[in-house]
Structures are given as structure tokens and as C-alpha cells.
CSV table of C-alpha atoms in Angstrom, one decimal:
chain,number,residue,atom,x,y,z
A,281,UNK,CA,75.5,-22.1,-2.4
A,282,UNK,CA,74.8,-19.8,-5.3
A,283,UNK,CA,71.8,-22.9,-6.2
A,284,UNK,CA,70.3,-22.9,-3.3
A,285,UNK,CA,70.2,-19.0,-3.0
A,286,UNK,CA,68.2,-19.2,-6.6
A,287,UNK,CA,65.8,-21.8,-5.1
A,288,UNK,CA,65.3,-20.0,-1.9
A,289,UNK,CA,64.4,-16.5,-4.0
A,290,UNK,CA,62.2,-19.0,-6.5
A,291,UNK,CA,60.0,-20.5,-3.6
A,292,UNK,CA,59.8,-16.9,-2.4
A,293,UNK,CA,58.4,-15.6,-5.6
A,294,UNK,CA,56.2,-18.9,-6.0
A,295,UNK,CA,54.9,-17.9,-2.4
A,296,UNK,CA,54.2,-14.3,-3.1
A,297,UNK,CA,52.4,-14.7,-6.4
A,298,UNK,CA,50.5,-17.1,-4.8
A,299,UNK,CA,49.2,-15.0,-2.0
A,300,UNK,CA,48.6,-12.0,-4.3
A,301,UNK,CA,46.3,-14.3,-6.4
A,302,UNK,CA,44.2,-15.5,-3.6
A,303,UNK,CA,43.9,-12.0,-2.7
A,304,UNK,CA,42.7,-10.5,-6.0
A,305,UNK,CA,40.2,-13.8,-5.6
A,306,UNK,CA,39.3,-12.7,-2.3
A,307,UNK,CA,38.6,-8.8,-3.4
A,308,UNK,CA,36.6,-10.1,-6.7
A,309,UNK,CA,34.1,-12.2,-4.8
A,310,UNK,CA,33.7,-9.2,-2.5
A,311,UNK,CA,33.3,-7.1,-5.1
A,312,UNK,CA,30.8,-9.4,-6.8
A,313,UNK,CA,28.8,-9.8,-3.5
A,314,UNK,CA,28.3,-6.0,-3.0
A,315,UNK,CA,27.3,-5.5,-6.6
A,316,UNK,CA,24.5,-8.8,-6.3
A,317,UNK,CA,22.8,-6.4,-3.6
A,318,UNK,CA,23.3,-3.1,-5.2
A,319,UNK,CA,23.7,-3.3,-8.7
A,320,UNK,CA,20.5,-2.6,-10.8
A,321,UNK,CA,21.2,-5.3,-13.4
A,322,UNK,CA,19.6,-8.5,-13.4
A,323,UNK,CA,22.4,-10.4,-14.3
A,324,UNK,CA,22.7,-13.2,-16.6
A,325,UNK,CA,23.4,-13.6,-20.0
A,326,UNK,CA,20.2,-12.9,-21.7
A,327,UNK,CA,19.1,-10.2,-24.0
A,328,UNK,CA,20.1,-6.8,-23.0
A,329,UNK,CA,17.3,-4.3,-22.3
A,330,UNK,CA,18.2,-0.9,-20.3
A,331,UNK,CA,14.7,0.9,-18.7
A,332,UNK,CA,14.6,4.1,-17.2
A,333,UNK,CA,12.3,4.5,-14.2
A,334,UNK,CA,10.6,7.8,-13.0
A,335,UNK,CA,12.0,7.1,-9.3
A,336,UNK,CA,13.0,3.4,-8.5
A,337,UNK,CA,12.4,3.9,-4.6
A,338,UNK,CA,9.1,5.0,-5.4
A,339,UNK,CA,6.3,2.7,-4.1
A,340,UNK,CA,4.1,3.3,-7.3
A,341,UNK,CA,7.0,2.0,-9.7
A,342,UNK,CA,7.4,-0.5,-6.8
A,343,UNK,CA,6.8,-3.5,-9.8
A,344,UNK,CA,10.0,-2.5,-11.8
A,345,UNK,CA,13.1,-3.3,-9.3
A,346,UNK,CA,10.3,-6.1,-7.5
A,347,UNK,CA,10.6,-8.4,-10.8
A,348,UNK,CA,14.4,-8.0,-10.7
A,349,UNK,CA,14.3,-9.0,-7.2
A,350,UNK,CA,12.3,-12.0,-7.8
A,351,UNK,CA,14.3,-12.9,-10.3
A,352,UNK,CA,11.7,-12.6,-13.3
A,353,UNK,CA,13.6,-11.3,-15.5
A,354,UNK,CA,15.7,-13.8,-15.6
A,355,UNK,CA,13.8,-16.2,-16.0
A,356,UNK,CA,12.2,-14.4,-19.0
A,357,UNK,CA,15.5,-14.8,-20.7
A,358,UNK,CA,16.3,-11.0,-20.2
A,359,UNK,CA,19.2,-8.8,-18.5
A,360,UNK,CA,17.9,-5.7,-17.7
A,361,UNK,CA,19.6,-2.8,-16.7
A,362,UNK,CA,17.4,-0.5,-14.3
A,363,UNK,CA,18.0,3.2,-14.3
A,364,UNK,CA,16.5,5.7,-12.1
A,365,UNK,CA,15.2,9.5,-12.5
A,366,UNK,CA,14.4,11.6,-9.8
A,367,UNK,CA,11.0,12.7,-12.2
A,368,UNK,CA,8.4,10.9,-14.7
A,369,UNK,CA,9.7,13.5,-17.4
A,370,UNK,CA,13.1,13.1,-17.3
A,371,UNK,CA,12.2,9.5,-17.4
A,372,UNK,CA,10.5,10.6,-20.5
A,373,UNK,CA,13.3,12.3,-21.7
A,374,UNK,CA,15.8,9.6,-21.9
A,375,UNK,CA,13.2,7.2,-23.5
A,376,UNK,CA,12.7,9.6,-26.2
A,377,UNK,CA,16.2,10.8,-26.8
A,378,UNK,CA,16.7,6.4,-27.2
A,379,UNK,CA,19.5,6.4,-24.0
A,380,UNK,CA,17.2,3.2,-22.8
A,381,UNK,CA,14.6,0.9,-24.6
A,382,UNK,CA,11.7,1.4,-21.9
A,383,UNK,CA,10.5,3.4,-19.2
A,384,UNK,CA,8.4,3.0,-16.1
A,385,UNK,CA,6.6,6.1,-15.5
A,386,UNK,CA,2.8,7.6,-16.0
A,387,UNK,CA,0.8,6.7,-19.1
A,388,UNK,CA,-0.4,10.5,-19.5
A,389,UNK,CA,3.0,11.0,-20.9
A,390,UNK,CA,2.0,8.7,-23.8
A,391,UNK,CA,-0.9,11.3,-24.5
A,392,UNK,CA,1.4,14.1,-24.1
A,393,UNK,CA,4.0,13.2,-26.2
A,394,UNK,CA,1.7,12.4,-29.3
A,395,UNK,CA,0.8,15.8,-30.0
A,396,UNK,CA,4.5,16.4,-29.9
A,397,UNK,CA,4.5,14.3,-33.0
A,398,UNK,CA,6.6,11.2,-30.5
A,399,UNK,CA,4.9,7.8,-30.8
A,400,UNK,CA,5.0,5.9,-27.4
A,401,UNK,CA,2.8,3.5,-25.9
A,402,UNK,CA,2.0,1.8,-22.6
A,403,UNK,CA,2.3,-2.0,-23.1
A,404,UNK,CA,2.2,-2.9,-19.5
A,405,UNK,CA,-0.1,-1.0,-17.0
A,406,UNK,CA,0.6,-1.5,-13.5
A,407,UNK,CA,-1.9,0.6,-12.2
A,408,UNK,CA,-5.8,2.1,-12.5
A,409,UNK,CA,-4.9,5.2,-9.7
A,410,UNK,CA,-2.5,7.8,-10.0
A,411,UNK,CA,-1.0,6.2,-6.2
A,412,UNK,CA,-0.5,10.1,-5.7
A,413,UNK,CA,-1.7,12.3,-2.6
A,414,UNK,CA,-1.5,16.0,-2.1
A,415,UNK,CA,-0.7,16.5,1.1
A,416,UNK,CA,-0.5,20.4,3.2
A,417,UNK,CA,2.5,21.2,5.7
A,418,UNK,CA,1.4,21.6,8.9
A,419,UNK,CA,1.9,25.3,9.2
A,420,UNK,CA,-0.9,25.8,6.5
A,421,UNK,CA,-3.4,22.7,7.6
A,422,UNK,CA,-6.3,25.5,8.6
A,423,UNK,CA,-5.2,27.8,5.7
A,424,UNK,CA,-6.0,25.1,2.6
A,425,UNK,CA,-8.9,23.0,3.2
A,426,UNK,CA,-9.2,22.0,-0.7
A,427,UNK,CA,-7.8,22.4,-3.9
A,428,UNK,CA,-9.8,25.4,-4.0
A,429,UNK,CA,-7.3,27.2,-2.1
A,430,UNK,CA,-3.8,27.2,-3.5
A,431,UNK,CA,-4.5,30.8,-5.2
A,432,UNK,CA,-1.5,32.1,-4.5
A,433,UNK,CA,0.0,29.2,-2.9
A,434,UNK,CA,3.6,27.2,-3.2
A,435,UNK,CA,2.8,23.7,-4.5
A,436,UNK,CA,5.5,20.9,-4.6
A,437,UNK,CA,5.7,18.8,-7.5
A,438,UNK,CA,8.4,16.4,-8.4
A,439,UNK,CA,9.5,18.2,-11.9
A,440,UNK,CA,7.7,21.0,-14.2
A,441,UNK,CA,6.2,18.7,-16.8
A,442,UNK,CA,6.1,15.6,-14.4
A,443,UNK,CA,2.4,13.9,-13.8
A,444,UNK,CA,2.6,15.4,-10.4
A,445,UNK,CA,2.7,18.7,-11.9
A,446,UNK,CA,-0.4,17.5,-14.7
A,447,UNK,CA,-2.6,16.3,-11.7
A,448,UNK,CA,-2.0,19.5,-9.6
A,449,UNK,CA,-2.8,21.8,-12.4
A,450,UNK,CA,-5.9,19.8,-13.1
A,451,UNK,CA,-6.6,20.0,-9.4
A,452,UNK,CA,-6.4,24.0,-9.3
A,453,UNK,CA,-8.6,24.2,-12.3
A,454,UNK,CA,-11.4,21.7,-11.0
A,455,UNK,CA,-11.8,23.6,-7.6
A,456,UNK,CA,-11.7,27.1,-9.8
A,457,UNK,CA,-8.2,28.4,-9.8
A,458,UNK,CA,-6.3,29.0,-12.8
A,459,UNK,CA,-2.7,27.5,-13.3
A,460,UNK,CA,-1.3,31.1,-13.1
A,461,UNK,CA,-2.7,31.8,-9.9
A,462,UNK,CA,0.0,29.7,-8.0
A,463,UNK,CA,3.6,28.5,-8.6
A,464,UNK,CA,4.5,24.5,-9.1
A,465,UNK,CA,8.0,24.3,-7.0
A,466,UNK,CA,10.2,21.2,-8.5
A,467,UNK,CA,11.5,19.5,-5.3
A,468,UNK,CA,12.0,16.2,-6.4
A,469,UNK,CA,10.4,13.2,-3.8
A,470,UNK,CA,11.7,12.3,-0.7
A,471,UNK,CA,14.0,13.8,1.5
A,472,UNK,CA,14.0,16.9,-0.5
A,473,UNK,CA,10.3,17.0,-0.9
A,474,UNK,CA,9.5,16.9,3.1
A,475,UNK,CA,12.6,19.4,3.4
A,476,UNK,CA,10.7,21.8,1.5
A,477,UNK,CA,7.2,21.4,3.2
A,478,UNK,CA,9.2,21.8,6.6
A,479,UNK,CA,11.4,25.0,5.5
A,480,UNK,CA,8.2,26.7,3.7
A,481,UNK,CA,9.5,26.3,0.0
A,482,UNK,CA,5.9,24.9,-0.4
A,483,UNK,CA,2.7,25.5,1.0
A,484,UNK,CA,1.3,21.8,0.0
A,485,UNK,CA,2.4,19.3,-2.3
A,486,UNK,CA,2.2,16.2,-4.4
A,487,UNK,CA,4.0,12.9,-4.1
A,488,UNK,CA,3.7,9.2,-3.0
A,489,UNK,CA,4.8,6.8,-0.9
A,490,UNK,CA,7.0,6.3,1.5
A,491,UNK,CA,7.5,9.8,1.6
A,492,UNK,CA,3.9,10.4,2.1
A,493,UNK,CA,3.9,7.7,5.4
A,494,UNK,CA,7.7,9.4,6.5
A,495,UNK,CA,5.7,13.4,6.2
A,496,UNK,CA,2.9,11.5,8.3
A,497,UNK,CA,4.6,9.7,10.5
A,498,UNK,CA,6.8,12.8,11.1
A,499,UNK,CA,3.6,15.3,11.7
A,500,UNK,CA,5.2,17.5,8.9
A,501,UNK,CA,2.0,17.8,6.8
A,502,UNK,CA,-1.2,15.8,6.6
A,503,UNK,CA,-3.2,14.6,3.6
A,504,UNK,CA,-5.6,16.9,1.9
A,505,UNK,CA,-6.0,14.4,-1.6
A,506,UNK,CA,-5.7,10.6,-1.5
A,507,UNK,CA,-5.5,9.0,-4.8
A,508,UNK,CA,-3.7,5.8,-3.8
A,509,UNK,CA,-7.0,4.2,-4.3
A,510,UNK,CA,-9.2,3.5,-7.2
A,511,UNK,CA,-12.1,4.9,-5.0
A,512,UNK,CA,-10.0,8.1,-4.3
A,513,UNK,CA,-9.3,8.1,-8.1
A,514,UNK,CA,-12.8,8.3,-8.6
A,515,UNK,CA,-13.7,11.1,-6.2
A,516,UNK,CA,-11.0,13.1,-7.0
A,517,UNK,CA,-10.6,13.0,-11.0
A,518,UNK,CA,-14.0,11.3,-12.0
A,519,UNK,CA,-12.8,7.8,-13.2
A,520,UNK,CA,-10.2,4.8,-13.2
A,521,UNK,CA,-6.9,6.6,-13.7
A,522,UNK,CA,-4.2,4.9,-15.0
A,523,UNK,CA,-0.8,5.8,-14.0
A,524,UNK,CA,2.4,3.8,-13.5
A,525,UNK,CA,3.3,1.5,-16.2
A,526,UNK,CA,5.6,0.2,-19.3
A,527,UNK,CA,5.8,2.7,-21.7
A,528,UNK,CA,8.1,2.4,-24.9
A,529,UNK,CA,8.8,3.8,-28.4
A,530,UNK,CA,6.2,2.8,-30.7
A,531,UNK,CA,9.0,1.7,-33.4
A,532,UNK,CA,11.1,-0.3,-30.8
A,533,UNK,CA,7.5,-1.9,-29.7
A,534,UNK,CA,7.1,-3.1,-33.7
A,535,UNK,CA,10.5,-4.3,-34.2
A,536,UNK,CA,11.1,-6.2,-31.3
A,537,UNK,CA,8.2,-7.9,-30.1
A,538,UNK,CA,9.7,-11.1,-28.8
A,539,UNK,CA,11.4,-9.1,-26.4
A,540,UNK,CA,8.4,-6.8,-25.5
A,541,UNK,CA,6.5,-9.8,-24.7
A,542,UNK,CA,9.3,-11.2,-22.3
A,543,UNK,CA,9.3,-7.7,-20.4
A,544,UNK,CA,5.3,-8.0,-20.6
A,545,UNK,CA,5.7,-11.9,-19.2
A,546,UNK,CA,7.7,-11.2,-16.2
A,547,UNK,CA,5.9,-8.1,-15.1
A,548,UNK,CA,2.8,-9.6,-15.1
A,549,UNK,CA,4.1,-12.3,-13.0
A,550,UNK,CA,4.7,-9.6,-10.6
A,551,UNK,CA,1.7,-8.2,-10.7
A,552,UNK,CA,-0.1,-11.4,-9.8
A,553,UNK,CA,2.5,-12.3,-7.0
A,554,UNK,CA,2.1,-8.8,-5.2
A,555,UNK,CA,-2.2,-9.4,-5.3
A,556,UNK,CA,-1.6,-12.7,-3.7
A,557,UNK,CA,1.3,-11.4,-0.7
A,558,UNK,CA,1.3,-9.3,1.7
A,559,UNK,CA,3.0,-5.9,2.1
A,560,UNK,CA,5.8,-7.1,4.5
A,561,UNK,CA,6.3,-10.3,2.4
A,562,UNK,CA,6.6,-7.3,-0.5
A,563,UNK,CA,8.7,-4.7,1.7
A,564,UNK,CA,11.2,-8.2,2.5
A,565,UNK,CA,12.2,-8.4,-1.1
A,566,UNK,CA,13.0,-5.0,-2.1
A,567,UNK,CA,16.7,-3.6,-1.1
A,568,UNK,CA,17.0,-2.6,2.4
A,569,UNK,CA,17.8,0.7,2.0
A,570,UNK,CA,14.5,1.5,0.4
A,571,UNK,CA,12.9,1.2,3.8
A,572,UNK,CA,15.1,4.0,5.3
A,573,UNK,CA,15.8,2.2,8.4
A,574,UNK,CA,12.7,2.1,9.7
A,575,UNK,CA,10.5,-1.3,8.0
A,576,UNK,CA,7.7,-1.0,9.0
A,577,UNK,CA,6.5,2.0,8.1
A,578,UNK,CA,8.1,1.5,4.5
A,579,UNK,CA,5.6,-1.4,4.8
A,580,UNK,CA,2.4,0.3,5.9
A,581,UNK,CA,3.4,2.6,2.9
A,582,UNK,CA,3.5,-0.1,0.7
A,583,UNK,CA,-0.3,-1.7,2.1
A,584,UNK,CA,-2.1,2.4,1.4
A,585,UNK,CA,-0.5,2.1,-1.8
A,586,UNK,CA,-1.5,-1.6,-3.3
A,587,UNK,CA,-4.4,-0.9,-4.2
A,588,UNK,CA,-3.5,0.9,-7.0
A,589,UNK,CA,-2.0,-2.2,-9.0
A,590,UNK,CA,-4.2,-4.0,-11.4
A,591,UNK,CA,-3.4,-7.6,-11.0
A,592,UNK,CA,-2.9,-8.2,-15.4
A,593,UNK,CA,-1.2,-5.6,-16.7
A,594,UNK,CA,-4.4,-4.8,-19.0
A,595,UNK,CA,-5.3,-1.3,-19.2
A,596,UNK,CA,-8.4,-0.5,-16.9
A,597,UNK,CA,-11.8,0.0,-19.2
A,598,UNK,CA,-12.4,3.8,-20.0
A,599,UNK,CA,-8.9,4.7,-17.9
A,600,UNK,CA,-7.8,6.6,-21.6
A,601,UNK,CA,-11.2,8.5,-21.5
A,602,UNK,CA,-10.7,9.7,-17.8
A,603,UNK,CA,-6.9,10.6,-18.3
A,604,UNK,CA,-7.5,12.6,-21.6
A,605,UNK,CA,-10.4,14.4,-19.9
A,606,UNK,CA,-7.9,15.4,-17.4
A,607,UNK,CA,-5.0,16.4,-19.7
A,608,UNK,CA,-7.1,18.8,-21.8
A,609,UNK,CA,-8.4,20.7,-18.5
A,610,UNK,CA,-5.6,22.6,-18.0
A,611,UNK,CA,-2.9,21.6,-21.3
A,612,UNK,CA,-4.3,24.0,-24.3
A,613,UNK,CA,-1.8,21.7,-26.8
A,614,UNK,CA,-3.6,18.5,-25.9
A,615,UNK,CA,-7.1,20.5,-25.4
A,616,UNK,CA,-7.0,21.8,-29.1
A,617,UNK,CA,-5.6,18.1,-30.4
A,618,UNK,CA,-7.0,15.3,-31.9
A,619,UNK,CA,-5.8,12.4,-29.6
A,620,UNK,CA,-5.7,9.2,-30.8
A,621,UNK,CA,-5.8,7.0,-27.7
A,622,UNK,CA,-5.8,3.6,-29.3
A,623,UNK,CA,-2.0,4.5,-30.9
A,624,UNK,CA,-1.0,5.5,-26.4
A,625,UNK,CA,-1.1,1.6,-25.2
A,626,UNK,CA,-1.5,-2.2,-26.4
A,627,UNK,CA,-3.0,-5.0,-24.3
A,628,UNK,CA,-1.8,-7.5,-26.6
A,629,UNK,CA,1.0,-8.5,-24.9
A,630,UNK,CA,-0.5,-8.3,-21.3
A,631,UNK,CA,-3.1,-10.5,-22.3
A,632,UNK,CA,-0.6,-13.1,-23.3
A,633,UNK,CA,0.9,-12.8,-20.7
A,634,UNK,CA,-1.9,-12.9,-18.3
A,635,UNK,CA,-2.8,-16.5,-20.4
């Protein structure tokens, strides 16, 4: 009796553990299928890189989590880990300070950092055109009809020090008003930025898409400078203006070129596939919740904003000229410098990679 008793209480136990493995199984693969969608790591067992980016969501740094999703990375032999910032300088920041290996945000911070005595340099650039617009809220369309008018005006700029906050101060100064005369407001992009031109914390603003098609589509403001362009580029800041791109530590760059030219490999490969797709086939890859809920204005943003991509990752002919020009405008540490713009990028490994 005693035997059977054991045998019973053995099969029970046998039973049990086996339904509490089959769970944990059940609860991994879960686990694992929510993290395929909404981890920011391209997976895999290659090398390691960690890059921070000035705003993943962000339509002009739209290349960065597009090569994960196409799987580029991979294929590169790399596992990269994609970390976001809400602004281009705290992007900066953790570049500098060596929490991550690359970043993609402006190249102007390249410039900006040199006469800071910091060595970085653009080896990938995504873009000839800031992909930036300035746009007015609706309660002060009649009151600023040009940059000439924020004297005394609320501006919205992602972060103090960001490229938003560079291109607005060179804005001010162009049309005659001195970067005293108004106050930069650091509202971040997005929801907080369109809360802000709504409640009245800023007059006008600058930032990109989608929250320039989601102010637009919600009448909150209306566009007063388009730079998504290389045309608007030209009007409003005299020349090709290259903005979003690879940036990294001039060191790192030296000492591990291999891996540089693997990052350089599979973003070019992006590049080219985004000149040759459309914006929906573009907006279908990237995560859903990028689009907000609503898909197809995230891709109408994304068509105004393609044509600030170059298609090699080469940096556009005289872009340096045109974005130093603008830099030492308004910034007296960069106007009284000696830049030296060849040391702020490389096209040596685009150019491979575009081979």
C-alpha cells in the first residue's frame, strides 16, 4: 500500500514539474517575441557596437533603426544596440563621455566640439538638409511672418545646445535680431513640443517630422521655414547643409576600422534602398508605434522629408563650408576659431561602401 502511495506521489511530482517546465517554455518564447518587436538590439552574435541617437522616432535619423529593421546590421556581422536621446546634444554627450561607440545626430556638432579640444568625425552622412522646419502656432500666424520677427519672441527648440537651437540662432541673426533678443525654450520633439505651441510656452518653433505633419494635420501651427529639402536648404542658409549622420570619436574611428566600415557598409545599403522605395514601403518597416496610430500621415511625413537623404553616405561638396559659415554667425567660440574641417568627417569608408 505504502509502494503504491510513493508511486502515486512520484507520478504527481513527475506531472507537475513537467507542466511547470512547459510553462517557463511558454513565458520565454513570449518574452522573446515581445522583445523581437521592441528591443532596440539587432540580435545576433556579432561584434558589439552600442550608438546613441539624437531621437530614434525622428524621421531625419529615420536610417538608424531602418537598417536594424532590415536586418543590415546583421548581415554586416554586427549587434548593435540602439539608444535614444530626446536631443542631438545629449546624444553628444554620451558619445563624448564614451557610454556608446557612435552617434546619430547633426554633423555641426563635429565642428562644435573641436574647438572644445574633442576630436569627432562624421563617417556616414545621411543627409545634405538640415530636414528641419520652423514652424509658428496658430495664435501668432499674422504676428511672425519671418525670422525677422522673433524679437522678443518664445522659440521652441529641442535642447539648449541642440542643432535646433544652432539653426534658430542663425536664423534670428540673418533676418537682424540678435540671439539675446528672444528666449530658446527646450521642449523636446513631439508631444511635448506641439503641447507647448498649443499652451503658449512658445511663440514658434523648430523641429521635424512627424511632429511637423501631426502640428499640421492638427491646425496647431503652420510652417514659416522648410528645410526638409536641399532647395529649402539653399534658400534659407545659402548652401547644401549637412545634417543627420554617423558621427564617432576620432580615436575609436583609428583603432577600429574594420568595424567602422561594417557600420558604414550597412548604412549605406540603407541609404540606397530608401532612394529606390517608396515612403509607405519605408513607413511598413519601421515599428508601429512610430506612426502614432495614424499611418498614413507618419507616411506623408516621411515622403516631405526624403529628400534630405543623400543616397552614398558621402559628404555633399562644399556642405563643411556652408555649415561652418553658419556656426560662426551667431557662436563667438567657433567665430574666433581656426576650424579644421577636414579632421570633422571621412568619406573613406562611405566610398567603400558605396563600391
Amino acid at each position: 500500500m505504502r509502494t503504491r502511495t510513493r508511486t502515486r506521489s512520484r507520478a504527481r511530482h513527475t506531472a507537475l514539474a513537467t507542466a511547470c517546465l512547459l510553462a517557463v517554455s511558454s513565458l520565454t518564447a513570449c518574452a522573446n517575441e515581445v522583445a523581437g518587436t521592441t528591443s532596440s538590439g539587432s540580435g545576433g552574435n556579432g561584434e558589439k557596437v552600442k550608438i546613441m541617437v539624437g531621437g530614434l522616432d525622428k524621421v531625419i535619423y529615420l536610417p538608424a533603426m531602418l537598417t536594424q529593421r532590415l536586418g543590415y546590421f546583421r548581415d554586416a556581422g554586427l549587434d548593435v544596440e540602439l539608444l535614444t536621446e530626446p536631443a542631438g546634444v545629449q546624444a553628444e554627450t554620451a558619445l563624448v563621455s564614451g557610454q556608446v561607440q557612435g552617434c546619430v545626430g547633426f554633423y555641426d556638432h563635429t565642428l562644435d566640439l573641436q574647438v572644445k579640444g574633442k576630436s569627432v568625425e562624421s563617417v556616414v552622412q545621411f543627409s545634405h538638409a538640415p530636414g528641419e522646419v520652423e514652424v509658428v502656432s496658430a495664435k501668432r500666424k499674422g504676428e511672425i511672418t519671418s525670422p525677422g520677427d522673433f524679437k522678443g519672441r518664445k522659440l521652441g527648440v529641442t535642447g539648449l545646445g541642440s542643432s535646433t537651437d544652432f539653426l534658430t540662432k542663425y536664423l534670428a541673426v540673418k533676418h537682424g535680431v540678435k540671439i539675446n533678443e528672444f528666449s530658446p525654450v527646450a521642449v523636446g520633439a513631439g508631444p511635448t513640443f506641439i503641447a507647448a505651441l498649443q499652451q503658449g510656452s512658445i511663440d514658434a518653433g523648430m523641429t521635424t517630422d512627424p511632429t511637423v505633419a501631426t502640428i499640421l494635420e492638427k491646425k496647431a501651427g503652420s510652417v514659416l521655414v522648410d528645410m526638409r529639402t536641399p532647395e529649402g536648404s539653399e534658400k534659407a542658409l545659402g548652401g547644401p547643409y549637412p545634417s543627420s549622420s554617423l558621427y564617432m570619436r576620432t580615436d575609436w574611428v583609428n583603432s577600429h576600422k574594420p568595424t567602422v566600415q561594417k557600420l558604414a557598409d550597412a548604412f549605406v545599403r540603407t541609404l540606397g534602398w530608401m532612394s529606390t522605395h517608396s515612403a509607405d514601403e519605408i513607413a511598413a518597416k519601421m515599428p508601429a508605434d512610430y506612426s502614432q496610430g495614424d499611418k498614413k500621415l507618419y507616411a506623408e511625413a516621411i515622403k516631405s522629408t526624403l529628400p534630405m537623404f543623400t543616397k552614398d553616405g558621402v559628404m555633399p561638396e562644399n556642405g563643411p563650408e556652408t555649415v561652418e559659415k553658419v556656426l560662426k554667425a551667431f557662436n563667438p567660440n567657433i567665430k574666433n576659431a581656426d576650424v579644421d574641417l577636414k579632421k570633422t568627417y571621412t568619406t573613406e569608408f562611405a566610398e567603400k561602401a558605396a563600391k
